C-alpha cells in the first residue's frame, strides 16, 4: 500500500524525467536507422495504422491499457498478492495515474518507434540474405543477441514474401498471419526483446536480490530503473563499442540537462546554467551513471554537498534528491513520508506552521506534482506560507 501511495504522490513528473529515453533508439540502432521510421510515424498516418496493428499483435503498444512499464519502474508489480478492497482501489488508481501523467502514452509512442526500427531491420536483413547478399559481422552479432541466426532469417524471408508488406521503405511483416509457428514466435519474441531493451523495461534479473523482499522494495523503491539502465544501456553499450552508443549517450546527457531545467522551473527553484552544473545534472537525470548515481546523491544529501560529484564539479548538490530529508534519501520515499508526518504533527502540537510544515502537507497529497498541476499548486503553497 505504501508503495502505491508513494507512486501517486511523487511521480507526477515521471514523463518529463523520461525525456532522455528519446535518445535510446538512436543509441541502440544508429541515427539513420532510427530517424527514418520516426519520419514515417510523423508523416504517413495510413502506414502507421498498419504497422501499429502489426506491433500490437506482438504485445507492443498496450501501455495505455496495462500501464505495465510504469508499475515496474515504481516497483508495484506484484500480480500474485492477495489484496483488500483498499489495495485494489490503490491498484486501479495507480494504473490510471500512468495515463494522467501521460507516461503510458509516451511509452507507447517510444515502443512503437523502437518496434518499427527493429522489425524493419530484421526483415531487411532477411531479404538481403534471401537475395544472395551477405550481412556484416556487426549485423550478425546484433541479430544473434535477439535470438535470430542466418537459418532463421531465411525462414523469415519466406514468410515475409507471402504475408509482409513494404510501406515505402518501411517493412512490416504481418507476423500474426505467418503459418510457420516457430518462425512467427521467434520473430515476435526477438522484436519484443529488442523493444524492451531499447525502451528500458526493468526485469527481475536487473535488480539485486534484496529487492525481492517487501522491506527491500520499500527501501529501494524508484531505484529499479537505474539498476536496469546500468545493465541494459551503460554496460552493454560500452561492451558493444559502437559509435552510436557514444553519440546517443551525448544526446541522452543533453536531454538530462533539459530535464533538470524543466524540473527546476516546475518547482520554482533557481536554475544554475553553468556548463559544469548542466553536465553534472545531465549525467544524473539521464541515468547514464546507472546505479552509481544513487549512492552519490545520498552522500550529497547527507553531507549537504560537502562530498560527492557536486563537490568535484564545484556546484550545488544534485537536484534530484533536494525534496527529500536525509532519512528519506537513505531509506526511500516511505521513510521520507514518515518524516513529513512528523513535521506536520510537530507543527500542529507546537502551533508553528511554517514553510517546512506547509511543504510536508503538500507532499502527502496524491497528484500533487503532476507536471501540469504543479505550477498552480506552487502558487497556492506560496500563499499559505
Short mmCIF file of C-alpha atoms in Angstrom, two decimals:
data_model
loop_
_atom_site.label_atom_id
_atom_site.label_comp_id
_atom_site.label_asym_id
_atom_site.label_seq_id
_atom_site.Cartn_x
_atom_site.Cartn_y
_atom_site.Cartn_z
CA UNK A 1 0.00 0.00 0.00
CA UNK A 2 2.74 2.46 0.95
CA UNK A 3 4.42 1.98 -2.41
CA UNK A 4 1.18 2.76 -4.27
CA UNK A 5 0.68 5.91 -2.16
CA UNK A 6 4.26 7.00 -2.90
CA UNK A 7 3.66 6.49 -6.61
CA UNK A 8 0.51 8.62 -6.60
CA UNK A 9 2.06 11.48 -4.64
CA UNK A 10 5.60 11.61 -6.04
CA UNK A 11 5.77 10.51 -9.68
CA UNK A 12 3.57 13.09 -11.37
CA UNK A 13 6.57 14.34 -13.32
CA UNK A 14 7.90 10.96 -14.47
CA UNK A 15 7.13 11.67 -18.13
CA UNK A 16 9.43 14.70 -18.06
CA UNK A 17 12.03 12.59 -16.23
CA UNK A 18 11.80 10.08 -19.08
CA UNK A 19 12.64 12.55 -21.86
CA UNK A 20 16.22 11.16 -22.11
CA UNK A 21 14.64 7.89 -23.32
CA UNK A 22 14.26 9.59 -26.70
CA UNK A 23 17.97 9.03 -27.26
CA UNK A 24 17.74 5.27 -26.72
CA UNK A 25 16.62 4.24 -30.25
CA UNK A 26 19.50 6.30 -31.68
CA UNK A 27 21.92 4.78 -29.17
CA UNK A 28 20.72 1.26 -29.94
CA UNK A 29 20.32 1.41 -33.73
CA UNK A 30 22.20 4.45 -35.03
CA UNK A 31 20.98 7.83 -36.24
CA UNK A 32 19.92 6.91 -39.79
CA UNK A 33 18.12 3.69 -38.81
CA UNK A 34 16.24 5.49 -36.02
CA UNK A 35 15.19 8.66 -37.82
CA UNK A 36 13.68 7.13 -40.96
CA UNK A 37 10.89 5.25 -39.11
CA UNK A 38 10.33 8.33 -36.94
CA UNK A 39 9.71 10.50 -40.02
CA UNK A 40 7.34 7.80 -41.27
CA UNK A 41 5.45 7.89 -37.97
CA UNK A 42 5.02 11.64 -38.23
CA UNK A 43 4.07 11.91 -41.91
CA UNK A 44 2.32 8.72 -43.09
CA UNK A 45 -0.74 8.07 -40.92
CA UNK A 46 -2.05 5.23 -43.09
CA UNK A 47 1.20 3.28 -42.98
CA UNK A 48 1.44 3.84 -39.25
CA UNK A 49 -2.03 2.37 -38.65
CA UNK A 50 -0.96 -0.81 -40.45
CA UNK A 51 2.37 -1.03 -38.61
CA UNK A 52 0.80 -0.27 -35.20
CA UNK A 53 -1.76 -3.04 -35.63
CA UNK A 54 1.07 -5.41 -36.51
CA UNK A 55 3.10 -4.44 -33.43
CA UNK A 56 0.11 -4.72 -31.11
CA UNK A 57 -0.23 -8.35 -32.16
CA UNK A 58 3.21 -8.79 -30.55
CA UNK A 59 2.13 -7.09 -27.31
CA UNK A 60 3.82 -3.78 -28.14
CA UNK A 61 1.96 -0.51 -27.59
CA UNK A 62 -0.50 -1.62 -24.89
CA UNK A 63 0.72 0.60 -22.05
CA UNK A 64 -2.39 2.82 -22.12
CA UNK A 65 -4.41 -0.22 -21.04
CA UNK A 66 -1.89 -2.21 -18.98
CA UNK A 67 0.40 0.51 -17.53
CA UNK A 68 2.94 -2.28 -17.11
CA UNK A 69 6.17 -0.27 -17.51
CA UNK A 70 5.04 2.50 -15.14
CA UNK A 71 4.22 -0.10 -12.48
CA UNK A 72 7.55 -1.88 -12.90
CA UNK A 73 9.50 1.40 -12.65
CA UNK A 74 7.55 2.29 -9.47
CA UNK A 75 8.08 -1.23 -8.04
CA UNK A 76 4.36 -2.00 -7.98
CA UNK A 77 4.36 -5.27 -9.92
CA UNK A 78 3.12 -8.00 -7.61
CA UNK A 79 0.42 -9.85 -9.57
CA UNK A 80 0.10 -12.81 -7.20
CA UNK A 81 -0.53 -10.94 -3.95
CA UNK A 82 -3.88 -11.04 -2.21
CA UNK A 83 -5.48 -7.62 -1.96
CA UNK A 84 -8.10 -5.93 0.19
CA UNK A 85 -10.69 -3.55 -1.27
CA UNK A 86 -8.43 -0.60 -0.37
CA UNK A 87 -5.42 -2.20 -2.07
CA UNK A 88 -7.45 -2.96 -5.20
CA UNK A 89 -8.59 0.67 -5.23
CA UNK A 90 -4.99 1.88 -5.00
CA UNK A 91 -4.02 -0.57 -7.75
CA UNK A 92 -6.73 0.86 -10.03
CA UNK A 93 -5.68 4.43 -9.19
CA UNK A 94 -2.04 3.63 -9.95
CA UNK A 95 -2.99 2.19 -13.32
CA UNK A 96 -4.98 5.31 -14.25
CA UNK A 97 -2.29 7.59 -12.85
CA UNK A 98 0.07 6.42 -15.60
CA UNK A 99 -2.43 7.86 -18.09
CA UNK A 100 -2.86 11.12 -16.15
CA UNK A 101 0.91 11.70 -16.20
CA UNK A 102 0.95 10.87 -19.96
CA UNK A 103 3.66 8.30 -19.18
CA UNK A 104 1.70 5.42 -20.72
CA UNK A 105 1.06 7.36 -23.94
CA UNK A 106 4.72 8.39 -24.08
CA UNK A 107 5.90 4.81 -23.52
CA UNK A 108 3.53 3.50 -26.21
CA UNK A 109 4.96 6.02 -28.69
CA UNK A 110 8.55 5.13 -27.80
CA UNK A 111 7.87 1.39 -28.04
CA UNK A 112 6.10 1.79 -31.37
CA UNK A 113 9.07 3.75 -32.73
CA UNK A 114 11.52 1.12 -31.47
CA UNK A 115 9.35 -1.72 -32.77
CA UNK A 116 9.22 -0.20 -36.25
CA UNK A 117 13.02 0.09 -36.31
CA UNK A 118 13.65 -3.46 -35.12
CA UNK A 119 11.02 -5.15 -37.29
CA UNK A 120 12.18 -3.33 -40.42
CA UNK A 121 15.87 -4.08 -39.75
CA UNK A 122 15.25 -7.81 -39.20
CA UNK A 123 13.11 -8.09 -42.32
CA UNK A 124 15.65 -6.17 -44.44
CA UNK A 125 18.42 -8.46 -43.20
CA UNK A 126 16.26 -11.49 -44.08
CA UNK A 127 15.57 -10.16 -47.58
CA UNK A 128 19.26 -9.35 -48.12
CA UNK A 129 20.29 -12.88 -47.22
CA UNK A 130 17.47 -14.38 -49.31
CA UNK A 131 18.61 -12.37 -52.35
CA UNK A 132 22.11 -13.83 -52.08
CA UNK A 133 23.68 -10.91 -50.26
CA UNK A 134 25.75 -11.03 -47.09
CA UNK A 135 25.49 -9.38 -43.68
CA UNK A 136 28.26 -7.64 -41.77
CA UNK A 137 29.67 -9.21 -38.62
CA UNK A 138 28.08 -6.39 -36.63
CA UNK A 139 24.61 -7.16 -38.05
CA UNK A 140 25.01 -10.89 -37.41
CA UNK A 141 26.08 -10.17 -33.82
CA UNK A 142 23.12 -7.87 -33.17
CA UNK A 143 20.66 -10.38 -34.62
CA UNK A 144 22.18 -13.20 -32.57
CA UNK A 145 21.69 -11.05 -29.46
CA UNK A 146 17.91 -11.14 -30.00
CA UNK A 147 17.87 -14.85 -30.89
CA UNK A 148 17.95 -14.89 -34.71
CA UNK A 149 20.57 -16.74 -36.77
CA UNK A 150 21.08 -16.98 -40.54
CA UNK A 151 18.94 -20.11 -40.99
CA UNK A 152 16.06 -18.38 -39.17
CA UNK A 153 16.49 -15.28 -41.37
CA UNK A 154 15.90 -17.40 -44.47
CA UNK A 155 12.69 -18.78 -42.99
CA UNK A 156 11.62 -15.25 -42.02
CA UNK A 157 12.24 -14.08 -45.61
CA UNK A 158 10.00 -16.86 -46.89
CA UNK A 159 7.16 -15.78 -44.58
CA UNK A 160 7.65 -12.12 -45.47
CA UNK A 161 7.28 -12.89 -49.19
CA UNK A 162 3.88 -14.43 -48.54
CA UNK A 163 2.46 -12.10 -45.89
CA UNK A 164 4.66 -9.00 -45.47
CA UNK A 165 4.35 -5.52 -46.86
CA UNK A 166 6.74 -2.77 -47.92
CA UNK A 167 5.34 0.58 -46.74
CA UNK A 168 7.50 2.83 -48.90
CA UNK A 169 10.79 1.56 -47.48
CA UNK A 170 9.50 0.59 -44.04
CA UNK A 171 8.88 -3.16 -43.86
CA UNK A 172 6.17 -4.75 -41.76
CA UNK A 173 5.75 -8.49 -41.56
CA UNK A 174 2.10 -9.07 -40.52
CA UNK A 175 3.63 -11.84 -38.45
CA UNK A 176 0.31 -12.81 -36.86
CA UNK A 177 -0.60 -14.28 -40.29
CA UNK A 178 2.54 -16.42 -40.62
CA UNK A 179 1.77 -20.13 -40.91
CA UNK A 180 5.16 -21.31 -39.57
CA UNK A 181 4.58 -21.15 -35.83
CA UNK A 182 8.27 -21.46 -34.84
CA UNK A 183 9.30 -18.62 -37.15
CA UNK A 184 6.37 -16.46 -36.03
CA UNK A 185 7.11 -16.87 -32.33
CA UNK A 186 10.88 -16.43 -32.78
CA UNK A 187 10.42 -13.25 -34.80
CA UNK A 188 7.88 -11.74 -32.40
CA UNK A 189 9.99 -12.62 -29.36
CA UNK A 190 13.06 -11.04 -30.99
CA UNK A 191 11.25 -7.78 -31.75
CA UNK A 192 9.75 -7.67 -28.25
CA UNK A 193 13.12 -8.34 -26.60
CA UNK A 194 14.82 -5.55 -28.53
CA UNK A 195 12.00 -3.11 -27.78
CA UNK A 196 12.25 -3.84 -24.06
CA UNK A 197 15.99 -3.28 -24.21
CA UNK A 198 15.71 -0.04 -26.21
CA UNK A 199 12.83 1.40 -24.16
CA UNK A 200 14.26 0.09 -20.92
CA UNK A 201 11.67 -2.07 -19.18
CA UNK A 202 13.20 -3.50 -15.99
CA UNK A 203 13.04 -7.24 -15.43
CA UNK A 204 13.60 -9.40 -12.36
CA UNK A 205 17.20 -10.05 -13.39
CA UNK A 206 18.05 -6.33 -13.29
CA UNK A 207 17.57 -5.79 -9.56
CA UNK A 208 19.55 -7.01 -6.54
CA UNK A 209 18.19 -9.98 -4.58
CA UNK A 210 17.27 -7.80 -1.60
CA UNK A 211 14.53 -6.17 -3.70
CA UNK A 212 12.65 -9.47 -3.72
CA UNK A 213 11.60 -8.85 -0.09
CA UNK A 214 8.92 -6.35 0.94
CA UNK A 215 11.37 -4.35 3.04
CA UNK A 216 13.83 -4.25 0.15
CA UNK A 217 11.12 -2.98 -2.20
CA UNK A 218 10.17 -0.24 0.25
CA UNK A 219 13.74 0.94 0.91
CA UNK A 220 14.78 0.70 -2.76
CA UNK A 221 11.55 2.00 -4.32
CA UNK A 222 12.01 4.03 -7.53
CA UNK A 223 15.59 2.69 -7.96
CA UNK A 224 14.69 -0.26 -10.22
CA UNK A 225 15.07 1.83 -13.38
CA UNK A 226 18.64 2.83 -12.53
CA UNK A 227 19.69 -0.79 -11.99
CA UNK A 228 18.10 -1.72 -15.33
CA UNK A 229 19.76 1.21 -17.11
CA UNK A 230 23.12 0.17 -15.74
CA UNK A 231 22.72 -3.36 -17.15
CA UNK A 232 20.86 -2.72 -20.39
CA UNK A 233 22.31 0.61 -21.54
CA UNK A 234 25.57 1.50 -19.81
CA UNK A 235 27.38 -1.84 -19.52
CA UNK A 236 26.07 -3.38 -22.75
CA UNK A 237 26.74 -0.15 -24.67
CA UNK A 238 30.34 0.10 -23.52
CA UNK A 239 30.88 -3.59 -24.32
CA UNK A 240 29.48 -3.18 -27.83
CA UNK A 241 31.88 -0.34 -28.65
CA UNK A 242 29.50 1.07 -31.30
CA UNK A 243 29.83 4.73 -32.23
CA UNK A 244 26.04 5.01 -31.99
CA UNK A 245 26.26 4.30 -28.24
CA UNK A 246 28.59 7.24 -27.65
CA UNK A 247 26.74 9.88 -29.67
CA UNK A 248 23.46 8.54 -28.31
CA UNK A 249 24.89 8.90 -24.79
CA UNK A 250 25.82 12.55 -25.50
CA UNK A 251 22.26 13.21 -26.66
CA UNK A 252 20.89 11.46 -23.58
CA UNK A 253 23.01 13.61 -21.25
CA UNK A 254 21.86 16.75 -23.11
CA UNK A 255 18.25 15.68 -22.62
CA UNK A 256 19.03 15.02 -18.96
CA UNK A 257 20.16 18.64 -18.65
CA UNK A 258 16.86 19.70 -20.21
CA UNK A 259 15.00 17.63 -17.61
CA UNK A 260 16.91 19.46 -14.84
CA UNK A 261 15.89 22.84 -16.26
CA UNK A 262 12.23 21.84 -16.65
CA UNK A 263 12.06 20.27 -13.18
CA UNK A 264 13.66 23.31 -11.56
CA UNK A 265 11.22 25.61 -13.35
CA UNK A 266 8.24 23.48 -12.27
CA UNK A 267 9.42 23.51 -8.65
CA UNK A 268 10.08 27.26 -8.69
CA UNK A 269 13.80 26.80 -7.96
CA UNK A 270 16.65 28.85 -9.39
CA UNK A 271 18.30 27.34 -12.47
CA UNK A 272 22.09 27.10 -12.44
CA UNK A 273 23.15 27.28 -16.10
CA UNK A 274 26.89 26.94 -15.55
CA UNK A 275 28.22 24.33 -18.02
CA UNK A 276 29.75 22.13 -15.29
CA UNK A 277 26.46 22.05 -13.39
CA UNK A 278 24.43 21.27 -16.52
CA UNK A 279 26.76 18.36 -17.34
CA UNK A 280 26.53 17.04 -13.78
CA UNK A 281 22.73 17.31 -13.73
CA UNK A 282 22.54 15.84 -17.23
CA UNK A 283 24.53 12.79 -16.14
CA UNK A 284 22.27 12.34 -13.12
CA UNK A 285 18.87 12.87 -14.75
CA UNK A 286 19.76 10.92 -17.89
CA UNK A 287 20.51 7.76 -15.93
CA UNK A 288 23.85 7.39 -17.72
CA UNK A 289 25.59 6.87 -14.38
CA UNK A 290 23.39 3.81 -13.75
CA UNK A 291 23.01 2.77 -10.12
CA UNK A 292 26.30 4.55 -9.32
CA UNK A 293 24.40 7.84 -9.24
CA UNK A 294 22.27 6.70 -6.30
CA UNK A 295 24.98 6.44 -3.59
CA UNK A 296 26.41 9.73 -4.86
CA UNK A 297 23.06 11.50 -4.41
CA UNK A 298 22.55 10.01 -0.95
CA UNK A 299 26.06 11.13 0.07
CA UNK A 300 25.46 14.65 -1.24
CA UNK A 301 22.11 14.87 0.55
CA UNK A 302 23.54 13.71 3.89
CA UNK A 303 26.67 15.87 3.65
CA UNK A 304 24.96 18.96 2.26
CA UNK A 305 27.10 18.80 -0.87
CA UNK A 306 30.42 18.67 1.01
CA UNK A 307 31.20 15.29 -0.53
CA UNK A 308 30.28 13.71 -3.86
CA UNK A 309 30.30 14.64 -7.52
CA UNK A 310 28.96 18.16 -6.89
CA UNK A 311 31.95 18.99 -4.71
CA UNK A 312 34.21 17.81 -7.54
CA UNK A 313 32.37 19.94 -10.13
CA UNK A 314 32.15 22.89 -7.74
CA UNK A 315 28.37 23.35 -7.88
CA UNK A 316 25.30 22.85 -5.66
CA UNK A 317 24.18 19.34 -4.62
CA UNK A 318 22.32 17.24 -7.18
CA UNK A 319 18.73 18.45 -7.53
CA UNK A 320 17.09 15.02 -7.79
CA UNK A 321 17.02 14.42 -4.02
CA UNK A 322 16.51 18.03 -2.90
CA UNK A 323 12.91 17.45 -1.83
CA UNK A 324 13.82 14.54 0.49
CA UNK A 325 15.15 14.67 4.02
CA UNK A 326 18.29 12.72 4.94
CA UNK A 327 16.38 9.66 6.16
CA UNK A 328 14.24 9.64 3.00
CA UNK A 329 17.31 9.85 0.78
CA UNK A 330 18.89 6.90 2.58
CA UNK A 331 15.86 4.68 3.24
CA UNK A 332 13.45 5.61 0.45
CA UNK A 333 10.21 7.58 0.00
CA UNK A 334 8.19 5.63 2.58
CA UNK A 335 10.53 6.74 5.38
CA UNK A 336 10.51 10.22 3.87
CA UNK A 337 6.72 10.09 4.23
CA UNK A 338 7.19 9.32 7.92
CA UNK A 339 9.42 12.38 8.24
CA UNK A 340 6.75 14.57 6.62
CA UNK A 341 4.07 13.27 9.00
CA UNK A 342 6.42 14.01 11.93
CA UNK A 343 6.91 17.60 10.68
CA UNK A 344 3.16 18.16 10.40
CA UNK A 345 2.44 16.65 13.82
CA UNK A 346 5.19 18.71 15.44
CA UNK A 347 3.89 21.88 13.76
CA UNK A 348 0.31 21.29 14.95
CA UNK A 349 1.36 20.49 18.52
CA UNK A 350 3.75 23.45 18.76
CA UNK A 351 1.45 25.90 16.98
CA UNK A 352 4.20 26.73 14.46
CA UNK A 353 3.04 26.01 10.93
CA UNK A 354 5.75 27.46 8.71
CA UNK A 355 7.28 26.75 5.30
CA UNK A 356 8.51 23.27 6.23
CA UNK A 357 5.15 22.12 7.52
CA UNK A 358 3.23 23.53 4.52
CA UNK A 359 5.65 21.73 2.19
CA UNK A 360 5.17 18.48 4.13
CA UNK A 361 1.38 18.73 3.84
CA UNK A 362 1.64 19.19 0.09
CA UNK A 363 3.94 16.17 -0.30
CA UNK A 364 1.25 13.96 1.29
CA UNK A 365 -1.33 14.82 -1.39
CA UNK A 366 -1.91 12.43 -4.32
CA UNK A 367 -1.31 14.02 -7.76
CA UNK A 368 0.46 16.99 -6.10
CA UNK A 369 3.37 17.03 -8.55
CA UNK A 370 1.58 16.26 -11.81
CA UNK A 371 3.63 18.39 -14.18
CA UNK A 372 0.64 20.38 -15.45
CA UNK A 373 -0.80 20.96 -11.93
CA UNK A 374 2.45 21.61 -10.07
CA UNK A 375 2.85 25.31 -11.11
CA UNK A 376 -0.67 26.06 -9.81
CA UNK A 377 -0.02 24.25 -6.53
CA UNK A 378 3.25 26.17 -6.17
CA UNK A 379 1.27 29.40 -6.15
CA UNK A 380 -1.19 28.04 -3.57
CA UNK A 381 1.71 26.88 -1.43
CA UNK A 382 3.31 30.33 -1.57
CA UNK A 383 0.06 31.95 -0.45
CA UNK A 384 -0.17 29.60 2.56
CA UNK A 385 3.36 30.25 3.81
#
